[in-house]
Amino acid sequence: MRTICPIIVAFAASLAAFAGGQTDVSYTEAWNEGVEYYRAGDTTNALRVLRPLMLTRRYAARSAEVVAKLEFERGNLEEAASAAQIALRANPSDAKASRNFSRAVGGLPEAREAKRVEEALKAAQGRDPGAIMLDAAHEARRLLNEIGGYATNNAAMVVELADSLSGRTRRLSDMWIPVKTAICQAVTNDEQSATIASQVDEAMLRTRKAVSLVEDIDPEAYYAISDVEYDCTRFLKMTILPPDAMAEDLLAQSNAWQDVESFNGRDWQKDALDYTRSFRARFPAWALAYEQQAQGDTNRPPFTAEDQAKVSALATELEKLQMECVDSPLPPNQERALDVIRQIAELLPKGGGQNGRKGQKSGQDAPEDKSGSPNQDEGQGQNQGEGQVHDQDMQEPKGEDEASADNEEGQDDPGLDKEIEAILRKAQERSDEHEADKKARMRKAPLPPNERDW
């Protein structure tokens, strides 16, 4: 769903209040006052006085042109575009007003993207990419479950749900920005970094496509969100922290033992094996980092070398068990795998692995474990040079006594590099498997609940 420009909404009420009870004389006085501020270089007061005049019949075009110029020079392209649009609507055939509007909106996509990147990086500051991906994967699973709510005859509810889900999917698409930055900074090999960046970019594009489909209540949105969930889970397995890997492992292994229906076309037993392998790949570096941090933080529980050795041995045993279960899912072996996972979780230091989680729960939003086991954009940020190219035709605004003849124009992870090097050896294989898995999911999955005429 498209929304009304927030800039117009924000000052509409104040403009209406200003317009009430004003006379042509007071409008003229306000215009002359605004021009004086403009000539004196007092941008703040010029905007304060001239903005309300943008809703008056007599001064809308000329005040909007000045406001557009001032906002553009300040780098506020959203406000500049809104004002330039008002000026253009007042004089649709005016070539200069058209040029001003084109200049104002020309930089909006880049400005919005820059703002989006800045906000996404700021929100994720200090968080491990594995923690970000874990939250993202859980949110993608919720979205895939909730998108079935489209199946309702209440049009208002459908629109409201589409707005909610598209907003959440949009936030999910922003998650890829800090993940890409963090992973690529941790990889020293340029070729590997480029490969990962390309894969993340593709996932981000799929997520942004899903935003549009959800927003438009398109039946294909179900499959688009399915792809998003698949991407999130795939990258989660590449980046997940060891304690979180065990939590996901326990959930997947429990569901495999219970023979729970597969989710999004993935086999629970294979998922469990993947999380075990992710655990083993990252555990040595993570344990070393934890040990170093614990030396300077007495609040952290100890993680002795003996316990670390036990965990490594159990993880090796677990991987062998789960490989056997993938080939032959025998309940005794699956039960033994569950027991080993619980032993590992018990040996890991409590509260020591969810760095950057900011208090969010782990493993709560994955598909159900039936065994009961635990488990806007703003246009700011433009470079200052842009303001200098805004319509050079624009003349000085004139006072009312001068204007009657015309209309006024106007942080690195040391163990991540080796891990990713191993993962990238399978990058092409994973890429080929993705398309095959997608086709398999579409064949196996029931029709989405919204597969109907609107």
Coordinates of C-alpha atoms in Angstrom, one line a residue:
M1 CA 0.0 0.0 0.0
R2 CA 1.3 3.5 -0.8
T3 CA 1.3 6.1 1.9
I4 CA 0.8 9.9 1.7
C5 CA 4.1 11.9 1.9
P6 CA 4.7 12.4 5.6
I7 CA 6.1 15.9 5.1
I8 CA 2.7 17.1 3.8
V9 CA 0.8 15.3 6.5
A10 CA 3.1 16.8 9.2
F11 CA 2.5 20.4 8.5
A12 CA -0.9 20.3 6.9
A13 CA -2.7 20.9 10.2
S14 CA -0.5 23.9 11.1
L15 CA -0.9 25.3 7.6
A16 CA -4.7 25.0 7.8
A17 CA -4.6 26.8 11.2
F18 CA -2.5 29.5 9.7
A19 CA -4.8 30.0 6.8
G20 CA -7.8 30.4 9.0
G21 CA -8.5 34.0 9.7
Q22 CA -5.6 35.3 7.6
T23 CA -6.3 38.2 5.2
D24 CA -4.6 39.1 1.9
V25 CA -2.8 41.9 3.8
S26 CA -1.4 39.6 6.4
Y27 CA -0.4 37.1 3.6
T28 CA 1.4 39.9 1.9
E29 CA 3.2 40.9 5.1
A30 CA 4.2 37.4 5.7
W31 CA 5.6 37.0 2.2
N32 CA 7.6 40.2 2.5
E33 CA 8.9 39.1 5.8
G34 CA 10.0 35.8 4.4
V35 CA 11.7 37.5 1.5
E36 CA 13.7 39.7 3.9
Y37 CA 14.8 36.6 5.8
Y38 CA 15.8 34.9 2.6
R39 CA 17.8 37.9 1.4
A40 CA 19.5 38.1 4.8
G41 CA 20.5 34.5 4.6
D42 CA 18.4 33.4 7.5
T43 CA 17.2 30.1 6.2
T44 CA 15.5 28.9 9.4
N45 CA 13.2 31.9 9.7
A46 CA 12.7 32.1 5.9
L47 CA 11.3 28.5 5.9
R48 CA 9.3 29.2 9.1
V49 CA 7.5 32.1 7.5
L50 CA 7.2 30.8 3.9
R51 CA 6.1 27.2 4.5
P52 CA 2.6 28.2 5.6
L53 CA 2.1 30.3 2.5
M54 CA 2.4 27.2 0.4
L55 CA -1.3 26.5 1.0
T56 CA -2.5 30.0 0.1
R57 CA -3.8 30.7 -3.4
R58 CA -1.9 33.8 -4.0
Y59 CA 1.5 32.9 -2.7
A60 CA 1.6 29.1 -3.1
A61 CA 3.8 28.9 -6.2
R62 CA 6.3 31.6 -5.3
S63 CA 6.7 30.5 -1.7
A64 CA 6.9 26.8 -2.7
E65 CA 9.7 27.6 -5.1
V66 CA 11.8 29.4 -2.5
V67 CA 11.1 26.6 0.0
A68 CA 12.2 24.0 -2.6
K69 CA 15.4 25.9 -3.3
L70 CA 16.3 26.3 0.4
E71 CA 15.5 22.7 1.3
F72 CA 17.5 21.4 -1.7
E73 CA 20.5 23.4 -0.6
R74 CA 20.2 21.9 2.9
G75 CA 20.1 18.4 1.4
N76 CA 16.5 17.8 2.5
L77 CA 15.4 16.3 -0.8
E78 CA 12.0 14.9 0.4
E79 CA 10.9 18.4 1.5
A80 CA 12.4 20.0 -1.6
A81 CA 10.5 17.6 -3.9
S82 CA 7.2 18.2 -2.1
A83 CA 7.6 22.0 -2.3
A84 CA 8.7 21.8 -6.0
Q85 CA 5.7 19.7 -6.8
I86 CA 3.4 22.4 -5.3
A87 CA 5.1 25.0 -7.5
L88 CA 4.8 22.9 -10.6
R89 CA 1.1 22.1 -10.0
A90 CA 0.4 25.8 -9.7
N91 CA 2.2 26.4 -13.1
P92 CA 2.1 23.1 -15.0
S93 CA 3.4 24.7 -18.2
D94 CA 6.3 26.6 -16.6
A95 CA 9.5 25.1 -17.9
K96 CA 11.6 26.3 -15.0
A97 CA 9.2 24.9 -12.4
S98 CA 9.4 21.6 -14.2
R99 CA 13.3 21.7 -14.2
N100 CA 13.2 22.5 -10.5
F101 CA 11.0 19.5 -9.7
S102 CA 13.1 17.2 -11.9
R103 CA 16.3 18.3 -10.0
A104 CA 14.6 17.8 -6.7
V105 CA 13.3 14.3 -7.3
G106 CA 16.4 13.2 -9.3
G107 CA 18.5 12.5 -6.3
L108 CA 15.8 11.0 -4.2
P109 CA 16.5 7.3 -4.9
E110 CA 20.2 7.7 -4.0
A111 CA 19.3 9.8 -0.9
R112 CA 16.8 7.3 0.3
E113 CA 19.1 4.4 -0.2
A114 CA 21.9 6.2 1.6
K115 CA 19.6 7.0 4.5
R116 CA 18.4 3.4 4.6
V117 CA 21.9 2.0 4.7
E118 CA 22.9 4.5 7.5
E119 CA 19.9 3.6 9.6
A120 CA 20.4 -0.1 9.1
L121 CA 24.0 0.0 10.1
K122 CA 23.3 2.1 13.1
A123 CA 20.5 -0.2 14.3
A124 CA 22.8 -3.2 14.0
Q125 CA 25.9 -1.6 15.5
G126 CA 27.7 -4.0 17.9
R127 CA 25.7 -7.0 16.9
D128 CA 27.1 -10.3 15.5
P129 CA 25.8 -11.1 12.0
G130 CA 24.8 -14.5 13.4
A131 CA 22.5 -12.9 15.9
I132 CA 21.0 -10.7 13.3
M133 CA 20.4 -13.6 10.9
L134 CA 18.8 -15.6 13.7
D135 CA 16.3 -12.9 14.4
A136 CA 15.7 -12.5 10.6
A137 CA 15.1 -16.2 10.1
H138 CA 12.6 -16.3 12.9
E139 CA 10.8 -13.3 11.5
A140 CA 10.8 -14.8 8.0
R141 CA 9.2 -18.0 9.4
R142 CA 6.5 -15.9 11.1
L143 CA 5.8 -14.0 7.9
L144 CA 5.4 -17.2 5.9
N145 CA 2.9 -18.5 8.5
E146 CA 1.0 -15.3 8.8
I147 CA 0.7 -14.5 5.1
G148 CA -2.1 -17.1 5.0
G149 CA -4.2 -14.3 6.6
Y150 CA -4.8 -13.0 3.2
A151 CA -7.5 -15.6 2.9
T152 CA -10.4 -13.5 4.1
N153 CA -13.4 -11.9 2.6
N154 CA -12.9 -8.7 4.7
A155 CA -11.2 -6.3 2.3
A156 CA -10.3 -3.9 5.1
M157 CA -8.5 -6.6 7.0
V158 CA -6.7 -7.7 3.9
V159 CA -5.4 -4.2 3.3
E160 CA -4.4 -3.8 6.9
L161 CA -2.6 -7.1 6.9
A162 CA -0.8 -6.3 3.7
D163 CA 0.4 -3.0 5.2
S164 CA 1.7 -4.8 8.3
L165 CA 3.4 -7.7 6.5
S166 CA 5.0 -5.5 3.8
G167 CA 6.4 -3.2 6.5
R168 CA 7.9 -6.1 8.3
T169 CA 9.3 -7.5 5.1
R170 CA 10.8 -4.2 4.3
R171 CA 12.6 -4.1 7.6
L172 CA 13.7 -7.7 6.9
S173 CA 15.3 -6.5 3.6
D174 CA 17.3 -3.8 5.5
M175 CA 18.7 -6.6 7.7
W176 CA 20.9 -7.7 4.8
I177 CA 22.8 -4.4 4.8
P178 CA 24.7 -4.9 8.1
V179 CA 25.1 -8.6 7.5
K180 CA 26.8 -8.0 4.2
T181 CA 29.1 -5.4 5.7
A182 CA 30.1 -7.5 8.7
I183 CA 30.8 -10.7 6.7
C184 CA 32.7 -9.0 3.9
Q185 CA 34.8 -7.0 6.4
A186 CA 35.7 -10.3 8.1
V187 CA 36.9 -12.0 4.9
T188 CA 40.4 -10.9 3.8
N189 CA 40.3 -12.7 0.4
D190 CA 38.9 -10.3 -2.2
E191 CA 37.5 -13.1 -4.3
Q192 CA 35.6 -14.6 -1.4
S193 CA 34.4 -11.3 -0.3
A194 CA 33.0 -10.5 -3.8
T195 CA 31.3 -13.9 -3.9
I196 CA 29.6 -13.4 -0.6
A197 CA 28.6 -9.8 -1.5
S198 CA 27.0 -11.1 -4.7
Q199 CA 25.0 -13.8 -2.8
V200 CA 23.8 -11.3 -0.2
D201 CA 22.8 -8.8 -2.9
E202 CA 20.7 -11.5 -4.7
A203 CA 19.0 -12.4 -1.4
M204 CA 18.4 -8.7 -0.7
L205 CA 16.8 -8.2 -4.1
R206 CA 14.5 -11.2 -3.6
T207 CA 13.5 -9.7 -0.2
R208 CA 12.7 -6.4 -1.8
K209 CA 10.7 -8.0 -4.5
A210 CA 8.7 -9.8 -1.8
V211 CA 8.0 -6.4 -0.2
S212 CA 6.3 -5.2 -3.5
L213 CA 4.4 -8.5 -3.9
V214 CA 3.1 -8.5 -0.3
E215 CA 2.2 -4.8 -0.6
D216 CA 0.2 -5.4 -3.7
I217 CA -1.6 -8.5 -2.3
D218 CA -0.2 -10.5 -5.1
P219 CA -0.7 -14.3 -4.8
E220 CA 2.9 -14.8 -5.7
A221 CA 3.8 -13.1 -2.4
Y222 CA 3.5 -16.5 -0.6
Y223 CA 6.3 -18.0 -2.8
A224 CA 8.4 -14.8 -2.6
I225 CA 8.3 -15.0 1.3
S226 CA 9.2 -18.7 1.0
D227 CA 12.3 -17.7 -0.9
V228 CA 13.1 -15.1 1.7
E229 CA 12.8 -17.6 4.5
Y230 CA 15.1 -20.0 2.6
D231 CA 17.7 -17.3 2.1
C232 CA 17.6 -16.3 5.8
T233 CA 18.0 -19.9 7.0
R234 CA 20.8 -20.5 4.5
F235 CA 22.8 -17.5 5.7
L236 CA 21.9 -18.2 9.3
K237 CA 23.7 -21.6 9.0
M238 CA 26.8 -19.7 7.7
T239 CA 27.0 -17.2 10.5
I240 CA 25.1 -18.6 13.6
L241 CA 26.9 -18.5 17.0
P242 CA 27.6 -21.9 18.6
P243 CA 25.1 -21.6 21.5
D244 CA 22.4 -20.5 19.1
A245 CA 23.4 -23.3 16.7
M246 CA 22.7 -25.8 19.5
A247 CA 19.3 -24.3 20.3
E248 CA 18.3 -24.6 16.6
D249 CA 19.9 -28.0 16.4
L250 CA 17.8 -29.2 19.4
L251 CA 14.6 -27.9 17.8
A252 CA 15.3 -29.5 14.4
Q253 CA 16.4 -32.8 15.8
S254 CA 13.4 -33.0 18.1
N255 CA 11.1 -32.3 15.1
A256 CA 12.9 -35.0 13.1
W257 CA 12.5 -37.5 15.9
Q258 CA 8.8 -36.5 16.2
D259 CA 8.5 -36.8 12.4
V260 CA 7.0 -33.3 12.2
E261 CA 5.9 -32.2 8.7
S262 CA 8.8 -30.5 6.9
F263 CA 8.8 -26.7 6.8
N264 CA 9.3 -24.8 3.5
G265 CA 10.4 -28.0 1.9
R266 CA 13.3 -28.7 4.2
D267 CA 14.0 -32.0 6.0
W268 CA 14.3 -31.5 9.7
Q269 CA 17.1 -34.1 10.0
K270 CA 19.2 -32.4 7.4
D271 CA 18.6 -29.1 9.1
A272 CA 19.8 -30.6 12.4
L273 CA 23.0 -31.9 10.7
D274 CA 23.6 -28.5 9.1
Y275 CA 23.4 -26.7 12.5
T276 CA 25.8 -29.3 14.0
R277 CA 28.3 -28.6 11.2
S278 CA 27.9 -24.9 11.7
F279 CA 28.6 -25.4 15.4
R280 CA 31.7 -27.4 14.8
A281 CA 33.0 -24.9 12.2
R282 CA 32.8 -21.9 14.5
F283 CA 33.2 -23.5 17.9
P284 CA 37.1 -23.3 18.3
A285 CA 37.3 -19.6 17.4
W286 CA 34.2 -18.8 19.5
A287 CA 35.5 -20.7 22.5
L288 CA 38.9 -18.9 22.3
A289 CA 37.2 -15.5 22.1
Y290 CA 34.9 -16.4 25.0
E291 CA 37.8 -17.5 27.1
Q292 CA 39.6 -14.2 26.4
Q293 CA 36.6 -12.1 27.2
A294 CA 36.0 -14.1 30.4
Q295 CA 39.4 -13.2 31.7
G296 CA 38.4 -9.5 31.8
D297 CA 34.8 -10.0 32.9
T298 CA 34.4 -11.8 36.2
N299 CA 30.6 -12.0 35.6
R300 CA 31.1 -14.5 32.8
P301 CA 30.9 -18.1 33.9
P302 CA 34.2 -20.0 33.2
F303 CA 34.6 -22.3 30.2
T304 CA 37.5 -24.6 31.1
A305 CA 39.7 -26.4 28.6
E306 CA 38.3 -29.7 29.9
D307 CA 34.8 -28.7 29.1
Q308 CA 35.8 -27.4 25.7
A309 CA 37.4 -30.8 24.9
K310 CA 34.2 -32.6 26.0
V311 CA 32.1 -30.3 23.8
S312 CA 34.3 -31.0 20.8
A313 CA 34.2 -34.7 21.3
L314 CA 30.4 -34.7 21.7
A315 CA 30.0 -32.5 18.6
T316 CA 32.0 -35.0 16.6
E317 CA 29.8 -37.9 17.9
L318 CA 26.7 -35.8 17.1
E319 CA 27.6 -35.2 13.5
K320 CA 28.3 -38.9 12.9
L321 CA 24.9 -39.8 14.5
Q322 CA 23.0 -37.3 12.5
M323 CA 24.7 -38.4 9.2
E324 CA 23.4 -41.9 10.0
C325 CA 20.0 -40.5 10.7
V326 CA 19.9 -38.7 7.4
D327 CA 20.5 -42.0 5.6
S328 CA 18.3 -44.0 8.0
P329 CA 16.2 -42.1 10.5
L330 CA 16.0 -44.7 13.2
P331 CA 14.4 -43.4 16.4
P332 CA 17.0 -44.8 18.8
N333 CA 19.8 -42.9 17.0
Q334 CA 17.6 -39.7 16.9
E335 CA 17.0 -40.0 20.6
R336 CA 20.7 -40.4 21.2
A337 CA 21.3 -37.3 19.1
L338 CA 18.9 -35.4 21.2
D339 CA 20.7 -36.5 24.3
V340 CA 24.1 -35.4 23.0
I341 CA 22.7 -32.0 22.0
R342 CA 21.4 -31.5 25.6
Q343 CA 24.8 -32.6 27.0
I344 CA 26.6 -30.0 24.8
A345 CA 24.1 -27.3 25.8
E346 CA 24.7 -28.1 29.4
L347 CA 28.5 -27.8 29.1
L348 CA 28.3 -24.4 27.2
P349 CA 28.6 -21.4 29.5
K350 CA 25.2 -20.0 30.2
G351 CA 24.5 -16.6 28.7
G352 CA 27.8 -16.4 27.1
G353 CA 27.0 -16.9 23.5
Q354 CA 24.2 -14.6 22.5
N355 CA 26.4 -11.5 21.8
G356 CA 24.5 -8.6 20.4
R357 CA 21.0 -10.1 20.9
K358 CA 19.9 -7.2 23.0
G359 CA 17.6 -9.4 25.2
Q360 CA 15.7 -11.0 22.3
K361 CA 14.7 -14.6 22.8
S362 CA 16.4 -17.4 20.9
G363 CA 14.7 -20.2 19.1
Q364 CA 11.2 -19.1 20.1
D365 CA 9.8 -18.3 16.7
A366 CA 10.9 -21.4 14.7
P367 CA 8.2 -23.8 13.5
E368 CA 6.5 -25.7 16.4
D369 CA 8.5 -28.4 18.3
K370 CA 5.8 -30.8 19.1
S371 CA 7.9 -32.6 21.7
G372 CA 7.9 -29.5 23.9
S373 CA 11.7 -29.4 24.0
P374 CA 13.3 -26.0 24.6
N375 CA 14.2 -24.2 21.5
Q376 CA 10.9 5.8 5.6
D377 CA 12.7 7.3 3.9
E378 CA 14.3 10.6 4.3
G379 CA 16.3 12.3 1.6
Q380 CA 19.0 13.7 3.8
G381 CA 22.7 12.9 3.5
Q382 CA 23.3 14.4 0.1
N383 CA 26.7 16.0 -0.5
Q384 CA 26.8 19.8 -0.3
G385 CA 27.6 20.2 -3.9
E386 CA 24.1 19.2 -4.9
G387 CA 22.6 22.3 -3.6
Q388 CA 24.7 24.4 -5.9
V389 CA 23.2 22.8 -9.1
H390 CA 19.6 23.5 -8.1
D391 CA 18.0 25.7 -10.7
Q392 CA 20.4 28.4 -11.4
D393 CA 17.6 30.2 -13.3
M394 CA 16.0 30.9 -10.0
Q395 CA 15.7 34.6 -9.4
E396 CA 15.8 36.4 -6.1
P397 CA 12.3 36.3 -4.5
K398 CA 10.8 39.7 -4.5
G399 CA 8.7 41.6 -2.0
E400 CA 5.1 42.0 -2.9
D401 CA 5.7 45.6 -4.1
E402 CA 8.3 44.2 -6.5
A403 CA 6.4 41.1 -7.6
S404 CA 3.2 42.2 -9.2
A405 CA 4.4 41.9 -12.7
D406 CA 5.5 38.2 -12.5
N407 CA 5.0 35.0 -10.6
E408 CA 8.4 34.5 -8.9
E409 CA 10.3 31.6 -10.3
G410 CA 12.3 29.8 -8.6
Q411 CA 34.9 -5.6 13.7
D412 CA 36.5 -8.7 12.6
D413 CA 36.0 -12.3 13.7
P414 CA 39.3 -14.2 13.5
G415 CA 37.7 -17.6 12.9
L416 CA 35.2 -16.4 10.3
D417 CA 37.6 -16.2 7.4
K418 CA 38.5 -19.9 7.5
E419 CA 34.9 -20.9 8.0
I420 CA 33.7 -18.9 5.0
E421 CA 36.6 -20.3 2.9
A422 CA 35.2 -23.8 3.5
I423 CA 31.7 -22.7 2.9
L424 CA 32.5 -21.0 -0.4
R425 CA 33.9 -24.3 -1.8
K426 CA 30.3 -25.4 -1.9
A427 CA 29.0 -22.0 -3.1
Q428 CA 28.3 -23.1 -6.7
E429 CA 26.7 -26.4 -5.4
R430 CA 24.5 -24.4 -3.0
S431 CA 23.5 -22.1 -5.9
D432 CA 22.4 -25.0 -8.0
E433 CA 20.7 -26.7 -5.1
H434 CA 18.7 -23.5 -4.4
E435 CA 16.8 -23.7 -7.7
A436 CA 16.2 -27.4 -7.3
D437 CA 15.0 -27.0 -3.7
K438 CA 12.7 -24.1 -4.7
K439 CA 11.0 -26.3 -7.4
A440 CA 10.7 -29.1 -4.9
R441 CA 9.1 -26.8 -2.3
M442 CA 6.6 -25.6 -4.8
R443 CA 5.7 -29.2 -5.8
K444 CA 5.4 -30.4 -2.2
A445 CA 3.8 -27.4 -0.5
P446 CA 0.0 -27.0 -0.5
L447 CA -1.4 -24.1 -2.4
P448 CA -1.1 -20.9 -0.5
P449 CA -4.2 -19.9 1.4
N450 CA -4.5 -16.7 -0.8
E451 CA -4.6 -18.6 -4.1
R452 CA -8.0 -17.2 -5.1
D453 CA -9.5 -14.4 -7.1
W454 CA -9.8 -11.1 -5.2

